[in-house]
Coordinates of C-alpha atoms in Angstrom, one line a residue:
M820 CA 31.6 5.2 15.0
L821 CA 30.7 1.5 15.2
H822 CA 28.8 2.1 18.5
R823 CA 26.8 4.9 16.9
V824 CA 25.9 2.6 13.9
K825 CA 24.7 -0.1 16.4
E826 CA 22.6 2.4 18.2
Q827 CA 21.0 3.6 15.0
I828 CA 20.3 0.0 13.9
G829 CA 19.0 -0.8 17.3
S830 CA 16.5 2.0 17.3
F831 CA 14.8 0.3 14.3
L832 CA 14.3 -3.0 16.1
P833 CA 12.1 -2.5 19.2
A834 CA 8.8 -2.6 17.2
L835 CA 9.7 -6.1 16.1
R836 CA 9.2 -7.3 19.6
S837 CA 5.5 -7.2 18.9
K838 CA 4.3 -10.3 17.1
N839 CA 1.4 -8.4 15.6
Y840 CA 3.8 -5.9 14.1
R841 CA 6.1 -8.6 12.8
L842 CA 3.1 -10.1 11.0
F843 CA 2.2 -6.8 9.6
F844 CA 5.7 -6.0 8.5
V845 CA 6.1 -9.2 6.5
G846 CA 2.6 -9.2 5.0
Q847 CA 2.6 -5.5 4.1
G848 CA 6.1 -5.8 2.7
I849 CA 5.2 -8.6 0.3
S850 CA 2.0 -6.7 -0.7
L851 CA 3.9 -3.5 -1.5
V852 CA 6.4 -5.4 -3.7
G853 CA 3.4 -6.6 -5.7
S854 CA 1.9 -3.1 -5.9
W855 CA 5.1 -1.8 -7.4
M856 CA 5.2 -4.6 -9.9
Q857 CA 1.7 -3.6 -11.1
M858 CA 2.6 0.0 -11.3
I859 CA 5.5 -0.8 -13.6
A860 CA 3.3 -3.2 -15.6
E861 CA 0.7 -0.5 -16.1
Q862 CA 3.3 1.8 -17.7
W863 CA 4.2 -1.0 -20.1
L864 CA 0.5 -1.7 -20.8
V865 CA -0.3 1.9 -21.9
Y866 CA 3.1 2.4 -23.6
P867 CA 1.8 1.7 -27.1
I868 CA -0.8 4.4 -26.7
L869 CA 1.8 6.9 -25.5
T870 CA 3.2 7.2 -29.0
T871 CA 0.0 9.1 -30.0
N872 CA -0.8 10.6 -26.6
K873 CA 2.2 11.3 -24.4
S874 CA 0.1 12.9 -21.6
L875 CA -1.9 9.7 -21.1
L876 CA 0.3 8.2 -18.3
G877 CA 0.2 11.5 -16.4
L878 CA -3.5 11.7 -16.8
I879 CA -3.9 8.2 -15.3
G880 CA -1.8 9.2 -12.4
A881 CA -3.8 12.4 -11.9
V882 CA -7.0 10.4 -11.8
G883 CA -5.6 8.2 -9.1
M884 CA -4.4 11.1 -7.0
L885 CA -7.6 13.2 -7.3
P886 CA -9.5 11.3 -4.5
M887 CA -6.5 11.9 -2.2
L888 CA -6.8 15.6 -2.6
L889 CA -10.6 15.5 -2.2
F890 CA -10.8 13.2 0.9
V891 CA -7.6 13.5 2.8
L892 CA -8.7 16.2 5.1
F893 CA -11.6 14.3 6.7
A894 CA -10.5 10.7 6.0
G895 CA -8.6 10.4 9.3
V896 CA -11.7 11.6 11.2
L897 CA -13.9 8.9 9.6
V898 CA -11.3 6.3 10.3
D899 CA -11.6 6.9 14.0
R900 CA -15.3 6.0 13.9
V901 CA -14.8 2.4 12.6
N902 CA -13.0 -0.8 13.5
K903 CA -9.6 -0.1 11.9
R904 CA -8.6 -3.8 11.6
N905 CA -11.8 -4.7 9.7
V906 CA -11.7 -1.7 7.4
F907 CA -8.0 -2.2 6.6
L908 CA -8.8 -5.9 5.9
L909 CA -11.7 -4.8 3.6
F910 CA -9.4 -2.5 1.7
Q911 CA -6.9 -5.3 1.0
Y912 CA -9.7 -7.5 -0.5
V913 CA -10.8 -4.7 -2.8
Y914 CA -7.2 -4.0 -3.9
M915 CA -6.8 -7.7 -4.6
A916 CA -10.1 -7.8 -6.6
I917 CA -9.0 -4.9 -8.7
A918 CA -5.6 -6.5 -9.6
L919 CA -7.2 -9.9 -10.4
V920 CA -9.9 -8.4 -12.6
L921 CA -7.2 -6.4 -14.5
F922 CA -5.2 -9.6 -14.8
F923 CA -8.1 -11.4 -16.3
L924 CA -8.9 -8.6 -18.8
I925 CA -5.3 -8.4 -19.9
A926 CA -4.8 -12.1 -20.2
T927 CA -8.0 -12.5 -22.3
H928 CA -7.1 -9.4 -24.4
Q929 CA -10.3 -7.6 -23.3
I930 CA -8.5 -4.7 -21.6
Q931 CA -9.6 -1.3 -22.6
L932 CA -8.3 2.2 -21.7
W933 CA -11.4 3.0 -19.6
H934 CA -10.8 -0.1 -17.5
I935 CA -7.4 1.4 -16.4
F936 CA -8.9 4.8 -15.6
V937 CA -11.7 3.2 -13.5
A938 CA -9.2 1.1 -11.7
A939 CA -7.0 4.1 -11.0
L940 CA -10.0 6.1 -9.7
V941 CA -11.2 3.3 -7.4
S942 CA -7.7 2.6 -6.1
G943 CA -7.0 6.2 -5.5
T944 CA -10.3 6.6 -3.5
I945 CA -9.4 3.6 -1.4
L946 CA -5.9 4.9 -0.8
A947 CA -7.3 8.2 0.6
F948 CA -8.9 6.2 3.4
E949 CA -6.5 3.3 3.6
S950 CA -3.4 5.5 4.4
P951 CA -4.7 7.0 7.6
T952 CA -6.3 3.6 8.5
R953 CA -2.9 2.0 8.1
M954 CA -1.2 4.7 10.2
T955 CA -3.6 4.3 13.2
F956 CA -3.7 0.5 12.7
V957 CA 0.1 0.4 13.2
M958 CA -0.3 2.4 16.4
D959 CA -2.4 -0.4 17.7
L960 CA 0.2 -3.0 17.0
V961 CA 3.1 -1.6 19.1
D962 CA 3.6 0.1 22.5
K963 CA 3.7 3.8 22.4
K964 CA 7.4 3.9 23.2
D965 CA 8.1 1.7 20.1
L966 CA 6.0 3.8 17.7
P967 CA 9.1 5.7 16.3
S968 CA 10.7 2.3 15.6
A969 CA 7.6 1.1 13.8
L970 CA 7.3 4.2 11.6
A971 CA 11.0 3.9 10.8
L972 CA 10.6 0.3 9.8
N973 CA 7.5 1.2 7.7
Q974 CA 9.6 3.7 5.8
A975 CA 12.3 1.2 5.3
M976 CA 9.7 -1.3 4.1
F977 CA 8.3 1.2 1.6
N978 CA 11.7 2.1 0.2
S979 CA 12.7 -1.5 -0.1
A980 CA 9.5 -2.3 -2.0
R981 CA 10.3 0.6 -4.4
A982 CA 13.6 -1.0 -5.3
I983 CA 12.5 -4.7 -5.3
G984 CA 9.1 -4.4 -7.0
P985 CA 10.2 -2.6 -10.2
A986 CA 13.1 -5.1 -10.6
L987 CA 10.9 -8.1 -10.3
A988 CA 8.4 -6.5 -12.7
G989 CA 11.1 -6.0 -15.2
F990 CA 12.1 -9.7 -15.1
T991 CA 8.5 -10.8 -15.1
I992 CA 7.5 -8.7 -18.1
A993 CA 10.5 -9.7 -20.1
A994 CA 10.1 -13.4 -19.3
I995 CA 6.3 -14.0 -19.4
G996 CA 4.5 -10.8 -20.1
I997 CA 2.5 -8.0 -18.5
A998 CA -0.5 -10.0 -17.2
P999 CA 1.5 -12.1 -14.7
A1000 CA 2.7 -8.9 -13.0
Y1001 CA -0.9 -8.1 -12.3
L1002 CA -1.5 -11.6 -11.1
A1003 CA 1.5 -11.4 -8.8
N1004 CA 0.1 -8.2 -7.2
G1005 CA -3.3 -9.8 -6.7
L1006 CA -1.8 -12.8 -5.0
S1007 CA 0.5 -10.7 -2.9
F1008 CA -2.5 -9.4 -1.0
F1009 CA -3.0 -12.8 0.4
A1010 CA 0.2 -12.2 2.5
V1011 CA -1.2 -9.1 4.2
I1012 CA -4.7 -10.5 4.6
A1013 CA -3.3 -13.7 6.2
S1014 CA -1.1 -11.6 8.5
I1015 CA -4.2 -9.6 9.7
Y1016 CA -6.1 -12.8 10.4
M1017 CA -3.2 -14.2 12.4
M1018 CA -3.0 -11.1 14.7
R1019 CA -4.4 -11.3 18.3
F1020 CA -5.5 -8.2 20.2
P1021 CA -6.4 -7.8 23.8
K1022 CA -9.8 -6.3 24.6
M1023 CA -9.3 -2.6 24.7
E1024 CA -11.6 0.4 25.3
K1025 CA -12.2 2.5 22.2
V1026 CA -10.2 5.7 22.3
I1027 CA -11.1 8.6 20.0
V1028 CA -8.1 10.4 18.6
Q1029 CA -8.5 13.9 17.2
H1030 CA -6.6 14.1 13.9
Q1031 CA -4.6 17.1 12.8
P1032 CA -4.9 17.4 9.0
I1033 CA -1.3 18.5 8.6
H1034 CA -0.2 15.3 10.4
T1035 CA -2.3 13.1 8.1
L1036 CA -0.8 15.0 5.1
H1037 CA 2.7 14.4 6.4
F1038 CA 2.1 10.7 6.9
L1039 CA 0.6 10.3 3.4
A1040 CA 3.6 12.0 1.9
L1041 CA 5.8 9.4 3.5
S1042 CA 3.6 6.4 2.7
V1043 CA 2.1 6.9 -0.7
F1044 CA 3.5 4.2 -3.0

């Protein structure tokens, strides 16, 4: 039994031999914790309105997921035509800007409901393209034989963030309010941005990969946070 457990644990580790993947794992993990903090803070932000409109939170979620349904089938094809590192980096900057703008609006008591809807729509649109970009970007960080390990570690990272982020959000909101949770998310993107800048890649020929829509959908189902 112990030997089997060691084998299962060991199957998670090969991807960590790649310095680039280690950087990604740490940076993305911190960023995901921040994202979950903001998701919980958003629910508290709109809670006073829920007393009069209980469907509002679901509507915000639907607005955020709509771009995924519209763009998911061809997002992967478009991703193959661009520099994945640069595009992934750009998406992180946009995510960070959204979080910091919302933090400013909340901290200065200027936040309005339409701000939240616009942020959800923009974030959802980015996510539709960022998810397949992240998938193919991870493939560039590890050897082919270590890809199952990388995907398993990614899933562990996402699940850990789902547990840690809401807990930190609860402590933050209770202690100092909703706005700092948005600030924490905005600042958390510095971790993944810094990790990308620290990566080093050998010069490689561009390889065009034909995406199967069902594979993209399966990955998004695993990685949506």
